[in-house]
Amino acid sequence: MALMSEPVTTLQDDTRKQLGAFLRARRESLDPQRLGLPRSGRRRTPGLRREEVAMLADVGVTWYTWLEQGRDVNPSSAVMAAIAKALQCTPTEARHLFVLAGLPPGEAPQAVCCEGISEGTRRLLDTLMPKPASIQKPNFDIVAWNDSFGHLMGVDFNDIPPEDRNCIYLFLTHPAWRARLGRRDDVLPIFVSYFRAAMAEHRGDPLWEAKLARFFAVSEEFKTLWHQRNDVRGVENQLKLFTHPELGDFTLQQMYWYSAPRNGSRLLVYLPVDEAGERAMEWLAEQGK
């Protein structure tokens, strides 16, 4: 009697099963009420129903069911992005979803830029007082700060539009900010080299292109340096000279800590290194009272 051979499971079949299992796990982890979905009968399983995911992603229920069951269907990048959004996937989860679906991970939805900061980050900045501290993006946008940082740079960030809160833009356009920096002739070439190095990882990004165009629009000097020189430089810890109308010249140690991932936002803190720096800290502490 001939033995019946078992069906061969291919790598593609296994990947489809993994995709289905991942979709199901994400679906079952979601709270329908938090997504604003109406209550309709008793739910036998936790999370969303398949028809609810299909509705949110604007795809057919039967097609989505087949996808979750690991059947041989071929979703497009646009459809998979809609499913990732419906399932509230993080950027990492969306990338994983695309890989399992056999799609280029670069097409997965990217992290949404959030201008706000957490309460923990706010407490951290306040705890560092009177040491000046700020949170900056890779493009030098300032997204959070403590009072000492504003006093050090001679600006009130609450009076500055959010789109103008950028270290390079403020150096180019804000007289008080520019006046607080020592060795000003050296600052702009360094900024140009910083931005050129950072932008290499964001070529074609419309937000970065718009930022660069804005620098060009407000500073012919920046534009000239950008086109004439090709220096690149990574942001690094260094001693930084400041010039203050009351305190005179003093030097502070510039220190960076990076969030994860490495190219994410960075925490900048200035620390005293000598008596002049300590006097500056004392003055900043007085301003905070």
Coordinates of C-alpha atoms in Angstrom, one line a residue:
M1 CA 0.0 0.0 0.0
A2 CA 1.5 3.3 -1.1
L3 CA 2.0 5.9 1.6
M4 CA 0.4 9.3 1.0
S5 CA 3.1 12.0 1.0
E6 CA 2.6 14.9 3.3
P7 CA 2.1 18.3 1.6
V8 CA 5.3 20.2 1.3
T9 CA 5.4 23.5 3.2
T10 CA 7.4 26.1 1.4
L11 CA 9.2 29.1 2.8
Q12 CA 6.5 31.3 1.1
D13 CA 3.7 29.3 2.8
D14 CA 5.5 29.8 6.2
T15 CA 5.8 33.5 5.6
R16 CA 2.1 33.8 4.7
K17 CA 1.3 32.0 8.0
Q18 CA 3.5 34.4 9.9
L19 CA 1.8 37.4 8.2
G20 CA -1.6 36.0 9.1
A21 CA -0.6 35.4 12.7
F22 CA 0.9 38.9 13.0
L23 CA -2.3 40.5 11.6
R24 CA -4.5 38.5 13.9
A25 CA -2.3 39.4 17.0
R26 CA -2.5 43.1 16.1
R27 CA -6.3 42.9 15.5
E28 CA -6.9 41.2 18.8
S29 CA -4.8 43.7 20.7
L30 CA -6.9 46.7 19.8
D31 CA -9.7 48.2 21.8
P32 CA -12.8 48.9 19.6
Q33 CA -14.1 51.6 22.0
R34 CA -10.8 53.5 21.8
L35 CA -11.1 53.5 18.0
G36 CA -14.6 54.9 18.2
L37 CA -16.3 51.8 16.9
P38 CA -19.9 51.2 18.0
R39 CA -20.8 48.3 20.2
S40 CA -22.7 45.7 18.2
G41 CA -23.5 42.5 20.0
R42 CA -21.4 40.4 22.2
R43 CA -17.8 39.8 21.1
R44 CA -16.6 36.2 21.3
T45 CA -12.9 37.2 21.0
P46 CA -10.9 40.3 22.2
G47 CA -10.1 43.1 19.9
L48 CA -11.5 44.0 16.5
R49 CA -13.5 41.8 14.2
R50 CA -12.1 41.1 10.7
E51 CA -15.0 43.1 9.1
E52 CA -14.0 46.1 11.2
V53 CA -10.4 46.0 10.1
A54 CA -11.6 45.6 6.5
M55 CA -13.9 48.6 6.9
L56 CA -11.1 50.8 8.5
A57 CA -8.7 49.8 5.7
D58 CA -11.3 50.1 3.0
V59 CA -10.7 46.5 1.7
G60 CA -13.1 43.6 1.1
V61 CA -13.9 41.4 4.2
T62 CA -13.4 38.2 2.3
W63 CA -10.0 39.4 0.8
Y64 CA -8.8 40.5 4.3
T65 CA -9.9 37.1 5.8
W66 CA -7.9 35.3 3.2
L67 CA -4.9 37.5 4.0
E68 CA -5.2 36.7 7.6
Q69 CA -5.6 33.0 6.9
G70 CA -2.3 32.9 5.0
R71 CA -3.8 32.3 1.6
D72 CA -2.1 33.2 -1.6
V73 CA -3.1 36.8 -2.1
N74 CA -0.8 39.6 -3.2
P75 CA -1.5 42.9 -1.4
S76 CA -0.2 46.2 -2.9
S77 CA 1.9 48.6 -0.9
A78 CA -1.0 51.1 -0.7
V79 CA -3.4 48.4 0.6
M80 CA -0.8 47.1 3.1
A81 CA -0.2 50.7 4.3
A82 CA -4.0 51.1 4.9
I83 CA -4.1 47.9 6.8
A84 CA -1.1 48.9 8.9
K85 CA -2.9 52.2 9.7
A86 CA -6.1 50.4 10.5
L87 CA -4.3 48.1 12.9
Q88 CA -2.5 51.1 14.6
C89 CA 0.9 49.7 13.8
T90 CA 4.0 51.5 15.0
P91 CA 6.7 52.2 12.3
T92 CA 8.6 49.1 13.4
E93 CA 5.4 46.9 13.2
A94 CA 4.5 48.4 9.8
R95 CA 8.0 47.6 8.5
H96 CA 7.6 44.0 9.8
L97 CA 4.2 43.8 8.1
F98 CA 5.7 44.9 4.7
V99 CA 8.6 42.4 5.0
L100 CA 6.2 39.5 5.7
A101 CA 4.0 40.6 2.8
G102 CA 7.0 40.6 0.4
L103 CA 6.9 44.3 -0.1
P104 CA 9.8 46.8 0.0
P105 CA 10.1 47.9 3.6
G106 CA 11.1 51.4 2.5
E107 CA 7.5 51.9 1.4
A108 CA 6.1 51.3 4.9
P109 CA 4.6 54.4 6.6
Q110 CA 7.2 56.3 8.5
A111 CA 7.0 57.6 12.0
V112 CA 4.7 60.6 12.4
C113 CA 6.6 63.6 13.6
C114 CA 5.3 64.6 16.9
E115 CA 5.9 68.2 18.1
G116 CA 4.9 67.5 21.6
I117 CA 7.0 66.1 24.4
S118 CA 6.2 63.7 27.2
E119 CA 5.7 64.8 30.8
G120 CA 8.8 62.9 31.7
T121 CA 10.9 64.8 29.2
R122 CA 9.6 68.1 30.6
R123 CA 10.5 67.0 34.2
L124 CA 14.0 66.1 33.0
L125 CA 14.6 69.5 31.4
D126 CA 13.3 71.2 34.5
T127 CA 15.4 69.1 36.8
L128 CA 18.5 70.1 34.9
M129 CA 17.9 73.8 35.9
P130 CA 19.9 76.0 36.1
K131 CA 21.9 74.2 33.5
P132 CA 20.7 75.2 30.0
A133 CA 19.1 72.3 28.2
S134 CA 17.0 71.6 25.1
I135 CA 15.7 68.8 23.0
Q136 CA 16.6 69.1 19.3
K137 CA 15.8 67.1 16.1
P138 CA 18.4 66.0 13.6
N139 CA 17.6 69.1 11.5
F140 CA 18.3 71.4 14.5
D141 CA 14.7 72.2 15.3
I142 CA 14.2 72.9 19.0
V143 CA 11.2 71.1 20.3
A144 CA 11.6 71.6 24.0
W145 CA 13.8 73.6 26.4
N146 CA 14.1 74.8 29.9
D147 CA 14.1 78.5 31.1
S148 CA 17.9 78.6 31.5
F149 CA 18.4 77.8 27.8
G150 CA 16.2 80.7 26.8
H151 CA 18.0 83.1 29.2
L152 CA 21.4 81.9 27.9
M153 CA 20.5 82.5 24.3
G154 CA 18.6 85.8 25.0
V155 CA 15.3 84.6 23.6
D156 CA 11.8 83.8 24.8
F157 CA 10.8 80.7 22.8
N158 CA 7.2 81.3 23.6
D159 CA 7.4 84.5 21.5
I160 CA 9.0 82.6 18.6
P161 CA 6.7 80.7 16.1
P162 CA 7.3 76.9 16.2
E163 CA 8.6 76.9 12.6
D164 CA 11.3 79.4 13.5
R165 CA 12.6 77.4 16.5
N166 CA 15.7 76.1 14.8
C167 CA 19.3 76.7 15.9
I168 CA 20.5 77.5 12.3
Y169 CA 17.5 79.7 11.4
L170 CA 17.8 81.7 14.7
F171 CA 21.5 82.2 14.1
L172 CA 20.7 83.5 10.6
T173 CA 17.7 85.7 11.6
H174 CA 17.7 86.6 15.3
P175 CA 20.2 89.3 16.4
A176 CA 20.1 88.4 20.1
W177 CA 20.7 84.7 19.5
R178 CA 23.6 85.5 17.1
A179 CA 25.1 88.0 19.5
R180 CA 25.3 85.5 22.4
L181 CA 27.6 83.2 20.4
G182 CA 31.4 83.8 20.5
R183 CA 33.6 83.3 17.5
R184 CA 30.7 84.1 15.2
D185 CA 32.7 84.0 12.0
D186 CA 33.3 80.3 12.7
V187 CA 29.8 79.3 13.5
L188 CA 28.1 79.5 10.1
P189 CA 30.6 77.3 8.3
I190 CA 30.2 74.7 11.1
F191 CA 26.4 74.9 10.8
V192 CA 26.6 74.4 7.0
S193 CA 28.8 71.3 7.5
Y194 CA 26.5 69.9 10.2
F195 CA 23.4 70.3 8.0
R196 CA 25.1 68.9 4.9
A197 CA 26.1 65.7 6.9
A198 CA 22.7 65.3 8.4
M199 CA 20.8 65.9 5.1
A200 CA 22.8 63.1 3.4
E201 CA 20.5 60.7 5.2
H202 CA 17.4 62.5 4.1
R203 CA 17.9 63.2 0.4
G204 CA 14.7 63.8 -1.3
D205 CA 12.8 64.4 1.9
P206 CA 10.5 67.4 1.2
L207 CA 10.7 68.6 4.8
W208 CA 14.5 68.7 4.7
E209 CA 14.5 70.3 1.2
A210 CA 12.1 73.0 2.5
K211 CA 14.3 73.6 5.5
L212 CA 17.3 74.1 3.3
A213 CA 15.4 76.4 0.9
R214 CA 14.4 78.5 3.9
F215 CA 18.0 78.9 5.0
F216 CA 18.9 79.9 1.5
A217 CA 16.1 82.5 1.4
V218 CA 17.2 84.3 4.6
S219 CA 21.0 84.1 4.1
E220 CA 22.9 84.5 1.0
E221 CA 26.1 83.7 3.0
F222 CA 24.6 80.3 4.0
K223 CA 23.7 79.7 0.3
T224 CA 27.2 80.6 -0.9
L225 CA 28.9 78.4 1.6
W226 CA 26.6 75.5 0.8
H227 CA 27.5 75.7 -2.9
Q228 CA 31.2 76.5 -2.5
R229 CA 32.2 74.1 0.2
N230 CA 31.6 70.4 0.7
D231 CA 32.7 70.0 4.3
V232 CA 30.8 67.6 6.5
R233 CA 30.9 67.4 10.3
G234 CA 29.0 65.4 12.9
V235 CA 27.5 67.0 15.9
E236 CA 29.9 66.5 18.8
N237 CA 30.6 67.5 22.4
Q238 CA 32.8 70.6 22.5
L239 CA 33.6 73.7 24.5
K240 CA 31.5 76.6 23.4
L241 CA 32.2 80.3 23.9
F242 CA 29.4 82.6 24.8
T243 CA 29.3 86.4 24.9
H244 CA 26.8 88.0 27.4
P245 CA 26.0 91.7 27.9
E246 CA 26.2 91.3 31.7
L247 CA 28.5 88.4 32.2
G248 CA 31.0 89.0 29.5
D249 CA 32.7 86.0 27.8
F250 CA 32.5 82.6 29.3
T251 CA 32.9 79.0 28.1
L252 CA 30.6 76.1 28.7
Q253 CA 30.9 72.4 27.9
Q254 CA 28.3 71.3 25.3
M255 CA 27.1 67.8 25.9
Y256 CA 24.8 65.7 23.8
W257 CA 22.8 62.6 24.7
Y258 CA 20.9 60.8 22.0
S259 CA 17.5 59.0 22.1
A260 CA 17.0 55.7 20.4
P261 CA 17.4 55.3 17.5
R262 CA 20.8 57.0 17.2
N263 CA 19.7 59.4 14.5
G264 CA 16.7 60.5 16.6
S265 CA 16.2 63.6 18.8
R266 CA 19.1 64.6 21.0
L267 CA 19.3 66.2 24.5
L268 CA 21.7 69.2 24.6
V269 CA 23.0 70.3 28.0
Y270 CA 25.6 73.0 28.8
L271 CA 27.9 72.5 31.8
P272 CA 30.3 74.9 33.5
V273 CA 34.0 74.1 33.2
D274 CA 35.6 77.0 35.1
E275 CA 34.8 79.9 37.5
A276 CA 33.4 82.1 34.7
G277 CA 31.0 79.2 33.8
E278 CA 30.0 78.7 37.4
R279 CA 29.2 82.5 37.6
A280 CA 27.0 82.1 34.5
M281 CA 25.2 79.2 36.2
E282 CA 24.6 81.3 39.3
W283 CA 23.2 84.1 37.1
L284 CA 20.9 81.7 35.3
A285 CA 19.7 80.3 38.6
E286 CA 18.7 83.9 39.7
Q287 CA 16.8 84.4 36.5
G288 CA 14.7 81.3 37.3
K289 CA 13.6 82.6 40.7

